[in-house]
Amino acid sequence: MNKTSSGFKKAVRLIFGWILLFLSVPFGMTGAVFSFFLCAVFLSHIILLSLIALIVCFLISFSLSRIAWGMILRAHRSRLALGVGLATVIGVMLISSLTVFKPLIPSSEIIKPYVPEAVDYWDLESGSRIAYLKFPAESKTQEEPVFFLHGGPGGAVLSFKPITDVISALSKDGYDVYFYDQVGGGLSGRLKNIRDYQLSRHVSDLDQIRKKIKADKMILIGESNGGVLAAHYAAAYPENVKRLVLISPGELLSQEWDDESRGSIKDRASPETLQKFDELLKTARIIFAYLLLEVNPDAAHNFLSETEADTMITKLFSPLLGGMACDPEQFPEDNNILFGFWATIIPEELPEPEDEAVKDKLGSLSLPVLILKAECDYLKWEVAYEYKSLLKNSTLLFLEGAGHMPFLEKPGLVLDSIRSFLLDEPLPLPAYTDESPPRK
């Protein structure tokens, strides 16, 4: 009976020993991941976090396997456990190097944006380094400069000639015309603290730019998210804005809308394009970066460099950009736009509190406003019409045969509309006054 009992206990010990030995590897790997994210709450140095994770991985795997070998062999526990611990660490290093630490973009494919010869830079008090282009008035007859505010967030304009060629023509009418890439995108500088990529930062930067050029008032032309920036700036500094042009403006308060109510550029993409988009987003490195962002934005920033991330998001967005036009073929393939990854995702992933009083502020403005809404704009009609309903001195024009970026298909009409509005001349199209969108 004693022999039977002893044999049973030995069998049970062996079974549990082998089970524990088997589990020592995944438990060690799990401990590595858990400790990495736990320590990331307090630390942001990726090498240090990785070392801590590997040490924890080794200790867990070594300790469990040492107990397991003791149950199986009752001898040579430490040496065998050392082998299991080291093997687990090597496995973690190998797996992570092929997944989360594998660069998304080979160094040979990193995008180097085209830099126009006339580009100059403003260094602002906020710390932003802003790349800009100035098209001086051919004959200075207008006091207020024109500023074009590009879309995004995280977008750019300086190297995108379909826009600069159209809007710069206003210099022939006596206006100094400025274009600039908002901080975090295009040719402008990147911020050390990625939490600062917020609308309030862009509003502040714009006012610092105004002071740089010593302008009392400005004329703002905002396209897409640039329209949001223009509206929020006008609400914050109404005394500094002479006129406002909003082209396919984005949602005034983003937290009041979702993709379904607002509309998304993905609505105009083919299933093949959407599949490619989703595949790129689901890579282990991107998922890891997003998870790390929730824990510590500084660590996420150190993990995914600006150079790599900007190229990745530019390649990610490129197949979708055809949705900016009625005819996708009209969007230039070689468009030279370099998107900023962190400037793009931070406003959505780590949003700042929105100024809900902005609607009342816009409702009190009396300055003239022109709103251009295009037929194939992927943003819903209600997004643009909210501006029309709030801004009492606004005029809305409906552009047929054009998309979210109407410069591509109707450059002449866009320029004529803006020019006529600025010079108080008759507009090339009748004002659209109906609350409902035109019937197709």
Tab-separated table of C-alpha atoms in Angstrom:
chain	number	residue	atom	x	y	z
A	1	MET	CA	0.000	0.000	0.000
A	2	ASN	CA	2.839	2.356	0.906
A	3	LYS	CA	4.595	1.585	-2.366
A	4	THR	CA	1.399	2.302	-4.280
A	5	SER	CA	0.894	5.575	-2.435
A	6	SER	CA	4.516	6.540	-2.949
A	7	GLY	CA	4.309	5.754	-6.657
A	8	PHE	CA	1.137	7.783	-7.004
A	9	LYS	CA	2.705	10.783	-5.289
A	10	LYS	CA	5.753	10.522	-7.511
A	11	ALA	CA	3.572	10.406	-10.639
A	12	VAL	CA	1.591	13.431	-9.473
A	13	ARG	CA	4.827	15.281	-8.694
A	14	LEU	CA	6.213	14.499	-12.141
A	15	ILE	CA	3.020	15.594	-13.885
A	16	PHE	CA	2.873	18.868	-11.998
A	17	GLY	CA	6.600	19.341	-12.505
A	18	TRP	CA	6.349	18.993	-16.264
A	19	ILE	CA	3.274	21.263	-16.351
A	20	LEU	CA	5.090	23.913	-14.323
A	21	LEU	CA	8.186	23.582	-16.507
A	22	PHE	CA	6.064	24.043	-19.610
A	23	LEU	CA	4.327	27.081	-18.089
A	24	SER	CA	7.573	28.702	-16.947
A	25	VAL	CA	8.252	29.884	-20.508
A	26	PRO	CA	4.920	31.632	-21.308
A	27	PHE	CA	4.723	32.954	-17.733
A	28	GLY	CA	8.176	34.465	-18.168
A	29	MET	CA	7.185	36.031	-21.483
A	30	THR	CA	3.942	37.373	-20.013
A	31	GLY	CA	5.875	38.810	-17.094
A	32	ALA	CA	8.175	40.608	-19.521
A	33	VAL	CA	5.258	42.324	-21.257
A	34	PHE	CA	3.480	43.140	-17.992
A	35	SER	CA	6.611	44.587	-16.367
A	36	PHE	CA	7.396	46.645	-19.492
A	37	PHE	CA	4.024	48.385	-19.386
A	38	LEU	CA	3.957	48.649	-15.590
A	39	CYS	CA	7.352	50.352	-15.481
A	40	ALA	CA	6.364	52.532	-18.450
A	41	VAL	CA	3.990	54.332	-16.080
A	42	PHE	CA	7.089	55.846	-14.447
A	43	LEU	CA	9.817	55.484	-17.095
A	44	SER	CA	10.021	56.442	-20.764
A	45	HIS	CA	13.483	55.168	-21.792
A	46	ILE	CA	12.839	52.196	-24.084
A	47	ILE	CA	16.215	50.491	-23.569
A	48	LEU	CA	15.816	50.658	-19.789
A	49	LEU	CA	12.249	49.342	-20.005
A	50	SER	CA	13.429	46.506	-22.238
A	51	LEU	CA	16.212	45.552	-19.816
A	52	ILE	CA	13.772	45.500	-16.901
A	53	ALA	CA	11.379	43.344	-18.926
A	54	LEU	CA	14.135	40.855	-19.796
A	55	ILE	CA	15.302	40.645	-16.172
A	56	VAL	CA	11.746	40.001	-14.975
A	57	CYS	CA	11.309	37.444	-17.748
A	58	PHE	CA	14.453	35.608	-16.652
A	59	LEU	CA	13.595	35.675	-12.937
A	60	ILE	CA	10.082	34.314	-13.458
A	61	SER	CA	11.140	31.631	-15.901
A	62	PHE	CA	14.200	30.666	-13.847
A	63	SER	CA	12.283	30.496	-10.556
A	64	LEU	CA	9.383	28.456	-11.891
A	65	SER	CA	11.582	26.074	-13.864
A	66	ARG	CA	13.860	25.583	-10.843
A	67	ILE	CA	10.855	24.473	-8.818
A	68	ALA	CA	9.731	22.297	-11.726
A	69	TRP	CA	13.108	20.601	-12.145
A	70	GLY	CA	13.145	19.955	-8.420
A	71	MET	CA	9.858	18.119	-8.751
A	72	ILE	CA	11.059	16.167	-11.788
A	73	LEU	CA	14.714	15.348	-11.028
A	74	ARG	CA	15.439	16.668	-7.551
A	75	ALA	CA	18.956	17.450	-8.781
A	76	HIS	CA	20.829	19.930	-10.987
A	77	ARG	CA	17.906	22.298	-10.554
A	78	SER	CA	19.819	25.556	-10.813
A	79	ARG	CA	21.801	24.704	-13.937
A	80	LEU	CA	18.767	23.387	-15.793
A	81	ALA	CA	16.642	26.324	-14.639
A	82	LEU	CA	19.359	28.706	-15.794
A	83	GLY	CA	19.128	27.173	-19.260
A	84	VAL	CA	15.343	27.549	-19.339
A	85	GLY	CA	15.548	31.143	-18.110
A	86	LEU	CA	18.146	32.124	-20.700
A	87	ALA	CA	16.277	30.313	-23.471
A	88	THR	CA	13.088	32.192	-22.558
A	89	VAL	CA	14.915	35.531	-22.610
A	90	ILE	CA	16.432	34.702	-26.004
A	91	GLY	CA	12.972	33.728	-27.236
A	92	VAL	CA	11.505	37.034	-26.063
A	93	MET	CA	14.306	38.961	-27.758
A	94	LEU	CA	13.867	37.035	-30.998
A	95	ILE	CA	10.073	37.352	-31.094
A	96	SER	CA	10.114	41.056	-30.201
A	97	SER	CA	12.830	41.822	-32.763
A	98	LEU	CA	10.670	40.251	-35.475
A	99	THR	CA	7.450	41.977	-34.351
A	100	VAL	CA	7.203	45.052	-32.124
A	101	PHE	CA	10.833	46.134	-32.545
A	102	LYS	CA	10.999	45.481	-36.259
A	103	PRO	CA	10.977	48.854	-38.099
A	104	LEU	CA	7.827	49.431	-40.111
A	105	ILE	CA	9.754	51.155	-42.860
A	106	PRO	CA	13.238	50.214	-44.125
A	107	SER	CA	15.676	53.117	-43.883
A	108	SER	CA	15.925	53.166	-47.680
A	109	GLU	CA	12.180	53.939	-47.911
A	110	ILE	CA	12.050	56.821	-45.422
A	111	ILE	CA	10.321	59.745	-47.144
A	112	LYS	CA	12.354	62.895	-47.620
A	113	PRO	CA	9.873	65.631	-48.516
A	114	TYR	CA	10.401	68.070	-51.331
A	115	VAL	CA	11.553	71.435	-49.977
A	116	PRO	CA	10.668	74.464	-52.139
A	117	GLU	CA	13.592	76.855	-52.563
A	118	ALA	CA	11.740	79.807	-51.047
A	119	VAL	CA	10.885	78.054	-47.753
A	120	ASP	CA	11.815	80.008	-44.632
A	121	TYR	CA	11.219	79.411	-40.924
A	122	TRP	CA	9.675	81.149	-37.942
A	123	ASP	CA	10.918	80.210	-34.467
A	124	LEU	CA	8.048	80.991	-32.116
A	125	GLU	CA	8.061	81.699	-28.384
A	126	SER	CA	6.057	78.513	-27.870
A	127	GLY	CA	8.999	76.483	-29.155
A	128	SER	CA	7.367	75.690	-32.487
A	129	ARG	CA	9.584	75.873	-35.566
A	130	ILE	CA	7.289	76.722	-38.453
A	131	ALA	CA	8.187	76.336	-42.129
A	132	TYR	CA	6.461	78.859	-44.386
A	133	LEU	CA	6.237	80.321	-47.862
A	134	LYS	CA	5.486	83.951	-48.575
A	135	PHE	CA	4.164	85.230	-51.888
A	136	PRO	CA	4.541	89.022	-51.685
A	137	ALA	CA	1.894	91.222	-53.229
A	138	GLU	CA	2.814	92.222	-56.772
A	139	SER	CA	1.541	95.687	-55.939
A	140	LYS	CA	0.846	96.216	-52.245
A	141	THR	CA	-2.715	97.544	-52.209
A	142	GLN	CA	-4.193	95.461	-49.381
A	143	GLU	CA	-3.246	95.927	-45.750
A	144	GLU	CA	-4.263	92.510	-44.402
A	145	PRO	CA	-2.183	89.438	-45.319
A	146	VAL	CA	-3.869	86.220	-46.442
A	147	PHE	CA	-3.061	83.039	-44.523
A	148	PHE	CA	-3.915	79.595	-45.848
A	149	LEU	CA	-4.490	77.006	-43.120
A	150	HIS	CA	-4.166	73.424	-44.352
A	151	GLY	CA	-6.116	70.360	-43.272
A	152	GLY	CA	-5.170	67.531	-40.997
A	153	PRO	CA	-4.434	67.455	-38.180
A	154	GLY	CA	-0.888	66.489	-39.029
A	155	GLY	CA	-1.141	67.566	-42.664
A	156	ALA	CA	0.992	69.913	-44.740
A	157	VAL	CA	0.749	72.310	-47.672
A	158	LEU	CA	4.119	73.840	-48.602
A	159	SER	CA	5.025	71.115	-51.087
A	160	PHE	CA	1.487	70.647	-52.455
A	161	LYS	CA	1.344	72.810	-55.567
A	162	PRO	CA	-2.366	72.270	-56.431
A	163	ILE	CA	-3.136	74.496	-53.438
A	164	THR	CA	-0.204	76.911	-53.402
A	165	ASP	CA	-0.553	77.621	-57.134
A	166	VAL	CA	-4.226	78.567	-56.724
A	167	ILE	CA	-4.196	80.615	-53.524
A	168	SER	CA	-0.887	82.374	-54.245
A	169	ALA	CA	-2.592	84.033	-57.237
A	170	LEU	CA	-4.210	86.403	-54.718
A	171	SER	CA	-0.841	88.171	-54.587
A	172	LYS	CA	-1.825	89.664	-57.961
A	173	ASP	CA	-4.682	91.429	-56.180
A	174	GLY	CA	-2.389	93.215	-53.755
A	175	TYR	CA	-2.301	90.690	-50.904
A	176	ASP	CA	0.728	89.219	-49.181
A	177	VAL	CA	-0.068	85.493	-49.159
A	178	TYR	CA	1.345	83.079	-46.593
A	179	PHE	CA	1.324	79.295	-46.397
A	180	TYR	CA	2.772	77.332	-43.499
A	181	ASP	CA	2.938	73.759	-42.281
A	182	GLN	CA	1.449	73.523	-38.803
A	183	VAL	CA	3.850	72.217	-36.163
A	184	GLY	CA	4.211	68.445	-36.265
A	185	GLY	CA	3.633	68.006	-40.000
A	186	GLY	CA	5.325	68.614	-43.331
A	187	LEU	CA	8.486	70.698	-43.174
A	188	SER	CA	7.815	72.221	-39.748
A	189	GLY	CA	9.469	71.067	-36.549
A	190	ARG	CA	8.290	68.287	-34.246
A	191	LEU	CA	7.521	68.721	-30.557
A	192	LYS	CA	9.342	66.946	-27.738
A	193	ASN	CA	6.109	66.678	-25.770
A	194	ILE	CA	3.610	65.010	-28.089
A	195	ARG	CA	0.749	65.874	-25.715
A	196	ASP	CA	1.005	69.441	-27.068
A	197	TYR	CA	-0.297	68.479	-30.514
A	198	GLN	CA	-3.675	70.074	-29.847
A	199	LEU	CA	-5.925	72.633	-31.504
A	200	SER	CA	-5.171	75.171	-28.769
A	201	ARG	CA	-1.447	74.946	-29.642
A	202	HIS	CA	-2.163	75.669	-33.313
A	203	VAL	CA	-4.381	78.633	-32.357
A	204	SER	CA	-1.610	80.013	-30.155
A	205	ASP	CA	1.020	79.461	-32.868
A	206	LEU	CA	-1.100	81.319	-35.412
A	207	ASP	CA	-1.366	84.359	-33.166
A	208	GLN	CA	2.375	84.309	-32.524
A	209	ILE	CA	2.904	84.240	-36.285
A	210	ARG	CA	0.621	87.263	-36.647
A	211	LYS	CA	2.780	89.114	-34.145
A	212	LYS	CA	5.951	87.991	-35.951
A	213	ILE	CA	4.882	89.680	-39.172
A	214	LYS	CA	3.402	92.665	-37.277
A	215	ALA	CA	-0.086	92.304	-38.763
A	216	ASP	CA	-3.038	93.893	-36.975
A	217	LYS	CA	-5.585	91.766	-38.826
A	218	MET	CA	-5.469	88.724	-41.096
A	219	ILE	CA	-7.623	87.090	-43.730
A	220	LEU	CA	-7.848	83.376	-42.967
A	221	ILE	CA	-8.552	80.700	-45.577
A	222	GLY	CA	-9.020	77.366	-43.839
A	223	GLU	CA	-9.480	74.065	-45.658
A	224	SER	CA	-10.859	70.969	-43.876
A	225	ASN	CA	-9.304	70.897	-40.387
A	226	GLY	CA	-7.707	74.224	-41.266
A	227	GLY	CA	-11.260	75.579	-41.341
A	228	VAL	CA	-11.695	74.369	-37.768
A	229	LEU	CA	-8.473	76.159	-36.812
A	230	ALA	CA	-9.612	79.337	-38.580
A	231	ALA	CA	-12.995	79.297	-36.830
A	232	HIS	CA	-11.512	78.682	-33.386
A	233	TYR	CA	-8.932	81.410	-33.946
A	234	ALA	CA	-11.643	83.864	-35.007
A	235	ALA	CA	-13.646	82.943	-31.909
A	236	ALA	CA	-10.626	83.495	-29.645
A	237	TYR	CA	-9.243	86.605	-31.395
A	238	PRO	CA	-12.120	88.236	-33.323
A	239	GLU	CA	-10.318	91.567	-33.359
A	240	ASN	CA	-7.480	90.022	-35.402
A	241	VAL	CA	-9.539	88.638	-38.298
A	242	LYS	CA	-10.796	90.750	-41.208
A	243	ARG	CA	-12.485	88.001	-43.241
A	244	LEU	CA	-12.866	84.255	-43.093
A	245	VAL	CA	-13.010	81.639	-45.869
A	246	LEU	CA	-13.928	78.073	-44.897
A	247	ILE	CA	-13.416	75.376	-47.540
A	248	SER	CA	-14.921	71.955	-46.754
A	249	PRO	CA	-14.585	72.759	-43.038
A	250	GLY	CA	-14.304	69.939	-40.515
A	251	GLU	CA	-16.450	69.506	-37.428
A	252	LEU	CA	-16.335	72.506	-35.096
A	253	LEU	CA	-16.358	70.371	-31.931
A	254	SER	CA	-15.038	66.913	-32.745
A	255	GLN	CA	-16.453	65.237	-29.648
A	256	GLU	CA	-19.991	65.939	-30.857
A	257	TRP	CA	-19.480	63.812	-33.978
A	258	ASP	CA	-18.421	60.312	-34.951
A	259	ASP	CA	-17.421	58.797	-38.305
A	260	GLU	CA	-21.017	57.954	-39.153
A	261	SER	CA	-22.508	61.375	-38.416
A	262	ARG	CA	-19.498	63.329	-39.710
A	263	GLY	CA	-18.462	61.246	-42.686
A	264	SER	CA	-15.041	59.758	-43.354
A	265	ILE	CA	-12.670	59.667	-46.294
A	266	LYS	CA	-12.832	55.886	-45.941
A	267	ASP	CA	-16.450	56.127	-47.157
A	268	ARG	CA	-15.068	56.909	-50.622
A	269	ALA	CA	-12.374	54.223	-50.630
A	270	SER	CA	-12.510	50.884	-52.431
A	271	PRO	CA	-12.695	47.629	-50.413
A	272	GLU	CA	-9.148	46.806	-51.561
A	273	THR	CA	-7.847	50.144	-50.284
A	274	LEU	CA	-9.623	49.727	-46.952
A	275	GLN	CA	-8.194	46.229	-46.560
A	276	LYS	CA	-4.664	47.516	-47.117
A	277	PHE	CA	-5.320	50.369	-44.677
A	278	ASP	CA	-6.525	47.968	-41.973
A	279	GLU	CA	-3.599	45.587	-42.529
A	280	LEU	CA	-1.086	48.374	-41.955
A	281	LEU	CA	-2.871	49.496	-38.795
A	282	LYS	CA	-2.884	45.990	-37.339
A	283	THR	CA	0.874	45.453	-37.377
A	284	ALA	CA	2.327	44.466	-33.992
A	285	ARG	CA	4.516	47.581	-33.808
A	286	ILE	CA	1.590	49.968	-34.305
A	287	ILE	CA	-0.625	48.108	-31.826
A	288	PHE	CA	2.209	48.159	-29.270
A	289	ALA	CA	2.719	51.909	-29.805
A	290	TYR	CA	-0.988	52.630	-29.292
A	291	LEU	CA	-1.049	50.556	-26.089
A	292	LEU	CA	2.053	52.341	-24.836
A	293	LEU	CA	0.458	55.693	-25.652
A	294	GLU	CA	-2.333	54.932	-23.181
A	295	VAL	CA	0.258	54.297	-20.452
A	296	ASN	CA	2.912	56.941	-21.140
A	297	PRO	CA	2.926	59.189	-24.234
A	298	ASP	CA	6.621	59.975	-23.752
A	299	ALA	CA	7.504	56.283	-23.831
A	300	ALA	CA	5.351	55.786	-26.929
A	301	HIS	CA	7.148	58.697	-28.591
A	302	ASN	CA	10.552	57.193	-27.763
A	303	PHE	CA	9.408	53.793	-29.012
A	304	LEU	CA	8.185	55.036	-32.398
A	305	SER	CA	10.433	57.735	-33.864
A	306	GLU	CA	9.033	60.685	-35.792
A	307	THR	CA	10.960	59.751	-38.930
A	308	GLU	CA	9.622	56.211	-39.063
A	309	ALA	CA	6.122	57.102	-37.892
A	310	ASP	CA	5.690	60.013	-40.328
A	311	THR	CA	6.693	57.868	-43.291
A	312	MET	CA	4.377	55.096	-42.114
A	313	ILE	CA	1.297	57.298	-41.781
A	314	THR	CA	2.048	59.016	-45.088
A	315	LYS	CA	2.134	55.624	-46.817
A	316	LEU	CA	-0.978	54.629	-44.873
A	317	PHE	CA	-2.967	57.681	-45.984
A	318	SER	CA	-1.728	57.811	-49.577
A	319	PRO	CA	-4.170	55.193	-50.970
A	320	LEU	CA	-7.070	57.085	-49.362
A	321	LEU	CA	-6.257	60.516	-50.784
A	322	GLY	CA	-8.121	59.864	-54.029
A	323	GLY	CA	-11.256	60.349	-51.928
A	324	MET	CA	-10.415	64.062	-51.777
A	325	ALA	CA	-11.767	64.452	-55.324
A	326	CYS	CA	-14.924	63.518	-57.210
A	327	ASP	CA	-12.689	61.652	-59.612
A	328	PRO	CA	-9.957	59.852	-57.626
A	329	GLU	CA	-7.661	60.068	-60.653
A	330	GLN	CA	-7.513	63.841	-60.158
A	331	PHE	CA	-5.501	63.542	-56.959
A	332	PRO	CA	-1.800	63.601	-57.889
A	333	GLU	CA	0.021	60.388	-56.982
A	334	ASP	CA	3.293	62.218	-56.420
A	335	ASN	CA	1.813	64.800	-54.047
A	336	ASN	CA	4.843	65.421	-51.770
A	337	ILE	CA	2.689	65.614	-48.627
A	338	LEU	CA	4.479	64.366	-45.492
A	339	PHE	CA	1.983	63.738	-42.702
A	340	GLY	CA	2.976	63.935	-39.051
A	341	PHE	CA	2.027	60.752	-37.169
A	342	TRP	CA	1.865	62.122	-33.637
A	343	ALA	CA	0.272	65.410	-34.714
A	344	THR	CA	-2.409	63.323	-36.431
A	345	ILE	CA	-3.323	60.855	-33.699
A	346	ILE	CA	-2.821	62.797	-30.452
A	347	PRO	CA	-5.918	65.053	-30.815
A	348	GLU	CA	-8.043	61.905	-31.108
A	349	GLU	CA	-6.243	59.580	-28.698
A	350	LEU	CA	-5.460	62.184	-26.008
A	351	PRO	CA	-8.008	64.954	-26.685
A	352	GLU	CA	-7.898	68.189	-24.742
A	353	PRO	CA	-11.128	69.643	-23.294
A	354	GLU	CA	-12.974	71.472	-26.043
A	355	ASP	CA	-14.169	75.061	-25.759
A	356	GLU	CA	-17.925	74.545	-25.862
A	357	ALA	CA	-18.405	78.314	-25.723
A	358	VAL	CA	-16.960	78.547	-29.240
A	359	LYS	CA	-20.458	78.360	-30.742
A	360	ASP	CA	-21.658	81.384	-28.793
A	361	LYS	CA	-18.466	83.236	-29.689
A	362	LEU	CA	-18.932	82.533	-33.403
A	363	GLY	CA	-22.584	83.527	-33.146
A	364	SER	CA	-21.548	86.974	-31.954
A	365	LEU	CA	-19.174	87.618	-34.869
A	366	SER	CA	-20.153	90.067	-37.585
A	367	LEU	CA	-17.155	89.633	-39.894
A	368	PRO	CA	-17.866	88.419	-43.465
A	369	VAL	CA	-17.469	84.666	-43.978
A	370	LEU	CA	-17.456	82.600	-47.186
A	371	ILE	CA	-18.152	78.867	-46.945
A	372	LEU	CA	-17.388	76.569	-49.887
A	373	LYS	CA	-19.031	73.145	-49.831
A	374	ALA	CA	-18.372	70.685	-52.670
A	375	GLU	CA	-20.623	68.032	-54.159
A	376	CYS	CA	-18.313	65.067	-53.499
A	377	ASP	CA	-17.011	66.182	-50.128
A	378	TYR	CA	-16.806	63.081	-47.934
A	379	LEU	CA	-17.818	65.190	-44.920
A	380	LYS	CA	-21.568	65.299	-44.387
A	381	TRP	CA	-23.582	68.367	-45.312
A	382	GLU	CA	-24.494	69.011	-41.662
A	383	VAL	CA	-20.839	69.592	-40.746
A	384	ALA	CA	-20.505	72.598	-43.053
A	385	TYR	CA	-24.025	73.867	-42.481
A	386	GLU	CA	-23.350	74.209	-38.750
A	387	TYR	CA	-20.950	77.039	-39.624
A	388	LYS	CA	-23.590	78.640	-41.845
A	389	SER	CA	-26.138	78.530	-39.034
A	390	LEU	CA	-23.732	79.973	-36.448
A	391	LEU	CA	-22.048	82.711	-38.500
A	392	LYS	CA	-24.711	85.315	-39.184
A	393	ASN	CA	-22.746	87.155	-41.884
A	394	SER	CA	-21.823	84.050	-43.869
A	395	THR	CA	-22.431	83.047	-47.485
A	396	LEU	CA	-22.416	79.419	-48.617
A	397	LEU	CA	-21.547	78.378	-52.169
A	398	PHE	CA	-22.158	74.860	-53.469
A	399	LEU	CA	-19.515	73.603	-55.910
A	400	GLU	CA	-20.674	70.896	-58.300
A	401	GLY	CA	-18.192	68.384	-59.690
A	402	ALA	CA	-15.620	68.868	-56.926
A	403	GLY	CA	-14.567	66.958	-53.828
A	404	HIS	CA	-13.276	67.690	-50.348
A	405	MET	CA	-10.286	69.441	-51.915
A	406	PRO	CA	-11.976	71.486	-54.674
A	407	PHE	CA	-8.672	73.037	-55.816
A	408	LEU	CA	-8.065	69.811	-57.736
A	409	GLU	CA	-11.091	69.857	-60.037
A	410	LYS	CA	-12.359	73.441	-59.871
A	411	PRO	CA	-9.266	75.591	-59.280
A	412	GLY	CA	-10.558	78.514	-61.306
A	413	LEU	CA	-13.945	78.546	-59.600
A	414	VAL	CA	-12.375	78.328	-56.147
A	415	LEU	CA	-10.030	81.228	-56.888
A	416	ASP	CA	-12.776	83.346	-58.478
A	417	SER	CA	-15.057	82.734	-55.492
A	418	ILE	CA	-12.405	83.738	-52.960
A	419	ARG	CA	-11.192	86.708	-54.984
A	420	SER	CA	-14.709	88.063	-55.511
A	421	PHE	CA	-15.495	87.643	-51.829
A	422	LEU	CA	-12.343	89.456	-50.703
A	423	LEU	CA	-12.778	92.315	-53.173
A	424	ASP	CA	-16.536	92.725	-52.560
A	425	GLU	CA	-17.344	91.822	-56.148
A	426	PRO	CA	-20.302	89.690	-57.354
A	427	LEU	CA	-19.746	86.017	-56.594
A	428	PRO	CA	-19.487	83.583	-59.530
A	429	LEU	CA	-22.260	81.395	-58.061
A	430	PRO	CA	-25.556	82.185	-56.342
A	431	ALA	CA	-25.550	81.820	-52.576
A	432	TYR	CA	-27.038	78.560	-51.374
A	433	THR	CA	-29.568	79.252	-48.631
A	434	ASP	CA	-31.459	75.984	-48.174
A	435	GLU	CA	-30.822	74.084	-44.951
A	436	SER	CA	-30.930	70.782	-46.840
A	437	PRO	CA	-28.226	69.705	-49.316
A	438	PRO	CA	-28.907	69.972	-53.058
A	439	ARG	CA	-30.611	66.937	-54.524
A	440	LYS	CA	-28.425	64.845	-56.793
